Structures are given as structure tokens and as C-alpha cells.
CSV table of C-alpha atoms in Angstrom, one decimal:
chain,number,residue,atom,x,y,z
A,1,MET,CA,41.3,-32.8,34.2
A,2,GLY,CA,38.1,-33.9,35.9
A,3,THR,CA,35.9,-37.0,35.0
A,4,TRP,CA,35.6,-38.1,31.5
A,5,TRP,CA,31.8,-37.8,31.6
A,6,GLY,CA,32.3,-34.3,32.9
A,7,ASN,CA,34.4,-33.3,30.0
A,8,LEU,CA,32.0,-35.1,27.7
A,9,LEU,CA,29.0,-33.1,29.0
A,10,GLY,CA,30.8,-29.7,29.0
A,11,ALA,CA,32.0,-30.5,25.4
A,12,GLY,CA,28.5,-31.3,24.3
A,13,LEU,CA,27.1,-28.2,25.9
A,14,LEU,CA,29.8,-26.1,24.2
A,15,LEU,CA,29.1,-27.8,20.9
A,16,ALA,CA,25.5,-27.3,21.1
A,17,GLY,CA,26.1,-23.5,21.5
A,18,LEU,CA,28.7,-23.5,18.7
A,19,MET,CA,26.2,-25.1,16.2
A,20,THR,CA,23.4,-22.7,17.2
A,21,VAL,CA,25.5,-19.6,16.7
A,22,ARG,CA,26.9,-21.1,13.4
A,23,THR,CA,23.3,-21.7,12.2
A,24,THR,CA,21.9,-18.3,12.9
A,25,ALA,CA,25.0,-16.6,11.7
A,26,VAL,CA,25.0,-18.4,8.3
A,27,ALA,CA,21.2,-17.7,8.1
A,28,LEU,CA,21.7,-13.9,8.8
A,29,ARG,CA,24.5,-13.6,6.1
A,30,ARG,CA,22.4,-15.4,3.4
A,31,ALA,CA,19.3,-13.2,4.4
A,32,HIS,CA,21.5,-10.1,4.0
A,33,ARG,CA,22.9,-11.1,0.6
A,34,ALA,CA,19.3,-12.0,-0.6
A,35,MET,CA,18.0,-8.7,0.5
A,36,THR,CA,20.8,-6.6,-1.1
A,37,ALA,CA,20.9,-8.7,-4.3
A,38,GLY,CA,17.9,-6.8,-5.8
A,39,ILE,CA,19.2,-3.5,-5.2
A,40,ARG,CA,19.6,-1.6,-8.5
A,41,PRO,CA,21.8,1.4,-9.3
A,42,PRO,CA,20.1,4.8,-8.2
A,43,ARG,CA,18.4,6.7,-10.9
A,44,ALA,CA,20.7,9.1,-12.7
A,45,PRO,CA,20.2,12.8,-11.9
A,46,ASP,CA,19.7,13.5,-15.6
A,47,GLU,CA,16.6,11.1,-15.7
A,48,ARG,CA,13.8,13.6,-15.4
A,49,LEU,CA,11.5,13.5,-12.2
A,50,ASP,CA,7.8,13.8,-13.0
A,51,LEU,CA,5.7,16.4,-11.2
A,52,TYR,CA,4.3,14.1,-8.6
A,53,GLU,CA,7.7,12.4,-7.8
A,54,LEU,CA,9.1,15.9,-7.2
A,55,ALA,CA,6.2,16.7,-5.0
A,56,TYR,CA,6.6,13.5,-2.9
A,57,LEU,CA,10.4,14.0,-2.5
A,58,ARG,CA,9.8,17.6,-1.3
A,59,GLY,CA,6.7,17.2,0.7
A,60,GLY,CA,5.5,13.6,1.0
A,61,GLY,CA,1.9,12.4,0.2
A,62,GLU,CA,0.2,15.7,1.4
A,63,ARG,CA,2.2,17.7,-1.2
A,64,VAL,CA,1.2,15.2,-4.0
A,65,VAL,CA,-2.5,15.8,-3.1
A,66,GLN,CA,-2.0,19.6,-3.1
A,67,VAL,CA,-0.3,19.5,-6.6
A,68,ALA,CA,-3.1,17.3,-8.0
A,69,LEU,CA,-5.8,19.5,-6.8
A,70,LEU,CA,-4.2,22.7,-7.6
A,71,ARG,CA,-3.6,21.3,-11.1
A,72,MET,CA,-7.3,20.8,-11.5
A,73,HIS,CA,-8.0,24.3,-10.1
A,74,ALA,CA,-5.6,25.9,-12.6
A,75,ASP,CA,-7.3,24.0,-15.5
A,76,ARG,CA,-10.7,25.1,-14.2
A,77,ARG,CA,-11.7,21.6,-13.6
A,78,LEU,CA,-12.1,22.2,-9.9
A,79,GLU,CA,-13.9,24.9,-7.9
A,80,ALA,CA,-12.4,25.9,-4.6
A,81,ARG,CA,-13.8,28.2,-2.1
A,82,ARG,CA,-12.4,29.1,1.4
A,83,VAL,CA,-15.0,28.7,4.1
A,84,SER,CA,-12.9,29.2,7.1
A,85,LYS,CA,-9.3,29.4,8.0
A,86,ARG,CA,-8.6,25.7,7.8
A,87,ARG,CA,-11.5,24.4,5.7
A,88,VAL,CA,-12.3,24.8,2.0
A,89,ALA,CA,-15.2,23.6,-0.3
A,90,LEU,CA,-14.2,21.8,-3.4
A,91,ARG,CA,-16.5,20.9,-6.4
A,92,PRO,CA,-15.2,19.1,-9.5
A,93,LEU,CA,-16.1,20.9,-12.8
A,94,GLY,CA,-16.2,19.9,-16.6
A,95,ARG,CA,-14.4,16.7,-17.3
A,96,GLY,CA,-13.2,16.0,-13.7
A,97,PRO,CA,-9.9,14.1,-13.1
A,98,ARG,CA,-7.7,13.1,-16.0
A,99,ASP,CA,-5.2,10.9,-14.1
A,100,GLU,CA,-4.9,8.6,-11.1
A,101,TRP,CA,-3.4,11.3,-8.9
A,102,GLU,CA,-6.3,13.7,-9.5
A,103,LYS,CA,-8.8,10.9,-9.0
A,104,ALA,CA,-7.1,9.7,-5.7
A,105,ALA,CA,-7.0,13.3,-4.5
A,106,LEU,CA,-10.8,13.9,-5.0
A,107,ASP,CA,-11.5,10.5,-3.4
A,108,LEU,CA,-9.5,11.5,-0.4
A,109,ALA,CA,-11.3,14.9,-0.2
A,110,ALA,CA,-14.6,13.2,-0.4
A,111,ARG,CA,-13.8,10.9,2.6
A,112,ALA,CA,-12.5,13.7,4.6
A,113,ALA,CA,-15.4,16.0,3.9
A,114,ASP,CA,-17.9,17.0,6.7
A,115,GLU,CA,-21.6,17.0,6.7
A,116,GLU,CA,-21.6,20.3,4.7
A,117,GLY,CA,-19.0,19.0,2.1
A,118,ASN,CA,-16.2,21.1,3.5
A,119,VAL,CA,-12.7,19.5,3.7
A,120,PRO,CA,-9.7,20.4,6.0
A,121,TRP,CA,-6.8,22.2,4.2
A,122,PRO,CA,-4.1,21.2,3.9
A,123,LEU,CA,-5.7,17.9,3.2
A,124,PRO,CA,-3.9,15.1,5.2
A,125,ALA,CA,-2.8,12.2,3.0
A,126,SER,CA,-1.9,8.8,4.5
A,127,GLY,CA,0.8,6.7,3.1
A,128,ASP,CA,-1.6,3.8,3.0
A,129,GLU,CA,-3.4,5.3,-0.2
A,130,PRO,CA,-2.7,2.8,-2.9
A,131,VAL,CA,-1.6,5.5,-5.4
A,132,ILE,CA,0.8,7.2,-2.9
A,133,ARG,CA,2.1,4.0,-1.6
A,134,ALA,CA,2.9,2.9,-5.2
A,135,LEU,CA,4.7,6.2,-5.9
A,136,ARG,CA,6.8,5.9,-2.6
A,137,ASP,CA,7.8,2.4,-3.4
A,138,ARG,CA,8.9,3.5,-6.9
A,139,LEU,CA,11.0,6.3,-5.4
A,140,VAL,CA,12.6,3.8,-2.9
A,141,LEU,CA,13.4,1.2,-5.5
A,142,ASP,CA,15.0,4.0,-7.7
A,143,GLY,CA,17.3,4.8,-4.8
A,144,LEU,CA,15.9,8.4,-4.3
A,145,ARG,CA,14.7,7.9,-0.7
A,146,GLY,CA,14.9,5.5,2.2
A,147,ASP,CA,12.2,3.4,3.5
A,148,ASP,CA,12.2,3.8,7.3
A,149,GLY,CA,15.9,3.2,8.0
A,150,HIS,CA,16.4,0.3,5.4
A,151,PRO,CA,19.1,0.5,2.9
A,152,ALA,CA,18.6,2.6,-0.3
A,153,GLY,CA,16.8,0.4,-2.9
A,154,VAL,CA,15.2,-1.9,-0.3
A,155,LEU,CA,11.4,-1.8,0.5
A,156,ARG,CA,10.7,-2.4,4.2
A,157,ARG,CA,7.6,-4.6,3.3
A,158,SER,CA,9.5,-6.8,0.8
A,159,PRO,CA,9.8,-10.5,1.6
A,160,ALA,CA,13.7,-10.3,1.5
A,161,ALA,CA,13.7,-7.4,4.1
A,162,ARG,CA,11.3,-9.3,6.3
A,163,HIS,CA,13.4,-12.5,6.1
A,164,ARG,CA,16.5,-10.5,7.0
A,165,LEU,CA,14.7,-8.9,10.0
A,166,GLN,CA,13.6,-12.5,11.3
A,167,ALA,CA,17.1,-13.8,10.9
A,168,ARG,CA,18.7,-10.9,12.8
A,169,ASN,CA,16.2,-11.4,15.7
A,170,ARG,CA,17.0,-14.9,15.8
A,171,HIS,CA,20.7,-14.4,16.0
A,172,ASP,CA,20.1,-11.6,18.6
A,173,THR,CA,18.1,-14.1,20.7
A,174,VAL,CA,21.0,-16.6,20.6
A,175,VAL,CA,23.5,-13.9,21.6
A,176,ARG,CA,21.5,-12.9,24.6
A,177,TRP,CA,21.2,-16.6,25.8
A,178,LEU,CA,24.9,-17.4,25.2
A,179,PRO,CA,25.9,-16.2,28.7
A,180,ALA,CA,23.4,-18.4,30.3
A,181,VAL,CA,25.1,-21.4,28.4
A,182,ALA,CA,28.4,-20.3,29.8
A,183,VAL,CA,27.2,-20.2,33.3
A,184,ALA,CA,25.7,-23.6,32.9
A,185,GLY,CA,29.1,-24.8,31.7
A,186,LEU,CA,30.7,-23.2,34.6
A,187,VAL,CA,28.3,-24.9,37.2
A,188,LEU,CA,28.9,-28.3,35.4
A,189,ALA,CA,32.6,-27.7,35.6
A,190,VAL,CA,32.5,-27.0,39.4
A,191,VAL,CA,30.2,-30.1,40.1
A,192,THR,CA,32.3,-32.5,38.0
A,193,GLY,CA,35.7,-30.8,38.3
A,194,SER,CA,36.1,-30.8,34.5
A,195,TYR,CA,37.3,-27.3,33.6
A,196,LEU,CA,38.6,-27.9,30.1
A,197,PRO,CA,35.5,-27.2,28.1
A,198,LEU,CA,35.2,-23.8,29.7
A,199,LEU,CA,38.1,-22.7,27.5
A,200,GLY,CA,35.8,-22.8,24.5
A,201,HIS,CA,33.1,-20.4,25.8
A,202,PRO,CA,34.9,-17.0,25.6
A,203,PRO,CA,35.8,-17.5,21.9
A,204,LEU,CA,32.2,-18.5,21.2
A,205,LEU,CA,30.8,-15.4,22.9
A,206,TRP,CA,33.4,-13.1,21.0
A,207,TRP,CA,32.4,-14.8,17.7
A,208,ALA,CA,28.5,-14.4,18.2
A,209,HIS,CA,29.0,-10.8,19.2
A,210,ARG,CA,31.3,-10.1,16.2
A,211,VAL,CA,28.7,-11.6,13.8
A,212,LYS,CA,26.0,-9.2,15.3
A,213,ALA,CA,28.3,-6.2,15.1
A,214,GLN,CA,29.2,-6.9,11.5
A,215,ALA,CA,25.5,-7.3,10.5
A,216,GLN,CA,24.7,-4.0,12.0
A,217,ARG,CA,27.7,-2.3,10.3
A,218,VAL,CA,26.8,-3.6,6.8
A,219,PHE,CA,23.1,-2.7,7.3
A,220,THR,CA,23.3,1.0,6.1
A,221,SER,CA,20.2,2.7,7.3
A,222,VAL,CA,18.7,5.4,5.2
A,223,TYR,CA,16.0,8.0,6.3
A,224,GLY,CA,14.4,10.4,4.0
A,225,VAL,CA,15.8,11.7,0.8
A,226,THR,CA,19.1,10.1,-0.5
A,227,ASP,CA,22.0,11.8,-2.1
A,228,ALA,CA,20.6,10.6,-5.5
A,229,GLY,CA,17.3,12.1,-4.5
A,230,ARG,CA,18.8,15.4,-3.6
A,231,ALA,CA,20.7,15.6,-6.9
A,232,ALA,CA,17.3,14.8,-8.9
A,233,ILE,CA,15.6,17.6,-6.9
A,234,ALA,CA,18.3,20.1,-7.8
A,235,ALA,CA,18.1,19.0,-11.4
A,236,ALA,CA,14.2,19.7,-11.3
A,237,GLU,CA,14.8,23.2,-9.8
A,238,ARG,CA,16.7,24.2,-12.9
A,239,PRO,CA,14.7,26.3,-15.5
A,240,GLU,CA,15.1,23.7,-18.4
A,241,TRP,CA,13.3,21.1,-16.3
A,242,ILE,CA,10.0,22.8,-17.3
A,243,ARG,CA,8.8,21.7,-20.6
A,244,LYS,CA,7.2,23.8,-23.2
A,245,GLY,CA,3.6,24.4,-22.5
A,246,GLU,CA,3.8,23.4,-18.8
A,247,PRO,CA,3.3,26.3,-16.1
A,248,ALA,CA,6.2,26.8,-13.9
A,249,ARG,CA,3.9,27.5,-11.0
A,250,LEU,CA,3.2,23.8,-10.6
A,251,ARG,CA,6.8,23.0,-10.5
A,252,ASN,CA,7.3,25.7,-7.8
A,253,LEU,CA,4.3,24.3,-6.0
A,254,ALA,CA,5.7,20.9,-6.0
A,255,VAL,CA,9.0,22.4,-4.5
A,256,ASP,CA,7.7,24.9,-2.0
A,257,GLY,CA,4.2,24.0,-1.4
A,258,THR,CA,1.1,26.3,-1.2
A,259,GLN,CA,3.1,28.9,0.6
A,260,ILE,CA,4.0,30.4,-2.7
A,261,LEU,CA,0.3,31.1,-3.5
A,262,SER,CA,-1.1,34.5,-3.0
A,263,THR,CA,-2.9,35.0,0.4
A,264,ARG,CA,-6.2,35.5,-1.6
A,265,HIS,CA,-5.9,32.2,-3.4
A,266,PRO,CA,-8.5,29.9,-1.9
A,267,LEU,CA,-6.0,27.1,-1.5
A,268,HIS,CA,-3.4,29.2,0.1
A,269,GLU,CA,-2.1,27.4,3.4
A,270,PRO,CA,-2.5,29.9,6.1
A,271,GLN,CA,0.6,30.4,8.4
A,272,GLU,CA,0.6,30.4,12.0
A,273,PRO,CA,1.2,33.9,13.3
A,274,ARG,CA,4.5,34.5,14.8
A,275,ARG,CA,4.8,34.9,18.5
A,276,ASN,CA,7.4,37.3,19.8
A,277,ALA,CA,9.9,35.7,22.1
A,278,PRO,CA,9.1,36.4,25.8
A,279,PRO,CA,11.5,39.1,27.3
A,280,PRO,CA,14.4,37.7,28.9
A,281,THR,CA,14.2,37.1,32.7
A,282,PRO,CA,16.3,39.4,34.6
A,283,PRO,CA,19.1,37.7,36.9
A,284,GLU,CA,18.0,37.0,40.3
A,285,ALA,CA,19.6,39.5,42.7
A,286,ARG,CA,22.0,37.8,45.1
A,287,PRO,CA,22.7,39.4,48.4
A,288,GLU,CA,26.4,40.5,48.7
A,289,PRO,CA,28.5,38.2,50.8
A,290,VAL,CA,29.3,39.5,54.4
A,291,VAL,CA,32.9,38.9,55.3
A,292,TYR,CA,33.7,38.5,59.0
A,293,GLU,CA,37.2,39.5,59.8
A,294,GLY,CA,37.2,38.6,63.5
A,295,PRO,CA,38.0,40.8,66.5
A,296,GLY,CA,41.0,43.3,66.3
A,297,LEU,CA,43.7,43.3,68.4
A,298,GLY,CA,42.1,45.8,70.7
A,299,GLY,CA,39.6,43.2,71.7
A,300,LEU,CA,42.1,40.7,73.1
């Protein structure tokens, strides 16, 4: 049984590990419940997407910028001229932008313009743009797309998601250090001859890993468009989605991008030329094997 003080020290070490695991496990469960408590039901497919929501779900922020600029060009509020294969000249006309998306697209074009006022096309759009980030957040909260591997309906930058990440990291750190605690308990048992507290370390290790595995299992990672988002896109591709007076070309542009435009259109996105596959390499010739049959009977 060992010495009484050896058993006491071993039990104290085991109890310290048990309380630490319990604290981080409870904190992780609470953080997960707080993160998922704000998830609302995904938007119903019959709730109509607007033009820019459809564009973002299909092509991200870059597609949103393309739709805004082409909308202005179709309304003769933007002059576009191709100056090279990958650059265009843009000049607002008339009343200029009429919503926040068009204004953001023009601001982005002005920042990306070179000394001659020409901008690259397609115009790159960062997710850090306030208007685009707000649109992305709305789609995430509506359950139409995931936010970098977080569950549907959860923003990666939300306080609840950050708190859950911190709680998970703390518990993972405890799980990594638990074997060292078990080794310390083993050394103490060998020195004092008190082996009874060692019986508690295997269940403690199993419980800590079980909490970690359960936290990973209930954390459903979602990347890209969700099933609800795909259903909303399918509803937007139906003919009845287009309202009276709205051009169908903008809807098609939001879905398929500038590839649907004529090659003579100044904002058509040029495609890279297709390269033919190289001819197959002929198999390497192998020398025929030489079979040595040995000397015949006449040579004996």
C-alpha cells in the first residue's frame, strides 16, 4: 500500500488533474452552447434572394463588383472601354451610382486604377470591403453559406465563436499535458511505493480525450454554400424569379459571370486559350530477356 504521505501526494496530484479537466470540459460545453444558441433557422428557399446575394453565392465578392458595374453600364451610367486584354477604362456618366453596391464598386475601381486611370479586369474584390463583408455576414447568419469551417449560422468573428475557440484550445492544452501528470504520478509511486493513486490516471485520460472527441463531433464544419444556399440559388434560376421590368441578363450574369457576354463587349472576361494535351509518351522499349538453358547432354 505504500506510505500514507505517498498515497496522499499521489491522490493530490490525481485530484489536481481531475479538477483541471473538469474545469476546461465544463467551460468548453458552455462555450459551445452559447455559440449555437444564436443560430436561427436557415432562410426558406421561397424567400427571394436579391441580385447581389445571388452574385455572392455564385462568385463571391468579385462577382458582386461585376454585377454592380455592368448594371451601371447597361443603364448608360458608366462608360467602359477595353484598353488591353486585362485592363479596361471606366468613367461614370450621368447620375452615377444609385446604391451602396455601385458606389463600393466605383471606389474599388478608383483604388485599383493605374496612372492612366485603367483598372484590371476582372476587378479583384477583397472580403475586407465593408459592404461585401456585411453581405457575407448576412448570408452566413441566414444559413446560406458557411464561414471558414464554422457551423452554419455562426460568424467566425463573433464573440461567441472566439470564446468557444479559446475554450477548445485550453482543453486541448490540458489533454496534451495529462500524460506528463501520469508520468509524474508513476515516478512518485515508484519512489514512495504508493501505487494505489495510479489507478485513477487511465480513466482520467480517457475522459479528457472523450470530451475532446465529443467537442469535435458536435462542431459541424461548413465550407462554402450550404444546402439551403443551393436551394435558394436553384429558386433564383427559375424564370419566375425575374420581376417585371428587370433584365434577365443581370440575373444570368450573377449566376454565370461575364462569360455570358459577347466577346465584343468591353467588360467581357477573356478566357485563357486552351492548350492541347501533350502527345502521350511512348512506352520505353525493354530488351528481350535472355534465357540461359545451360549446356546440353553432349557437353557433359
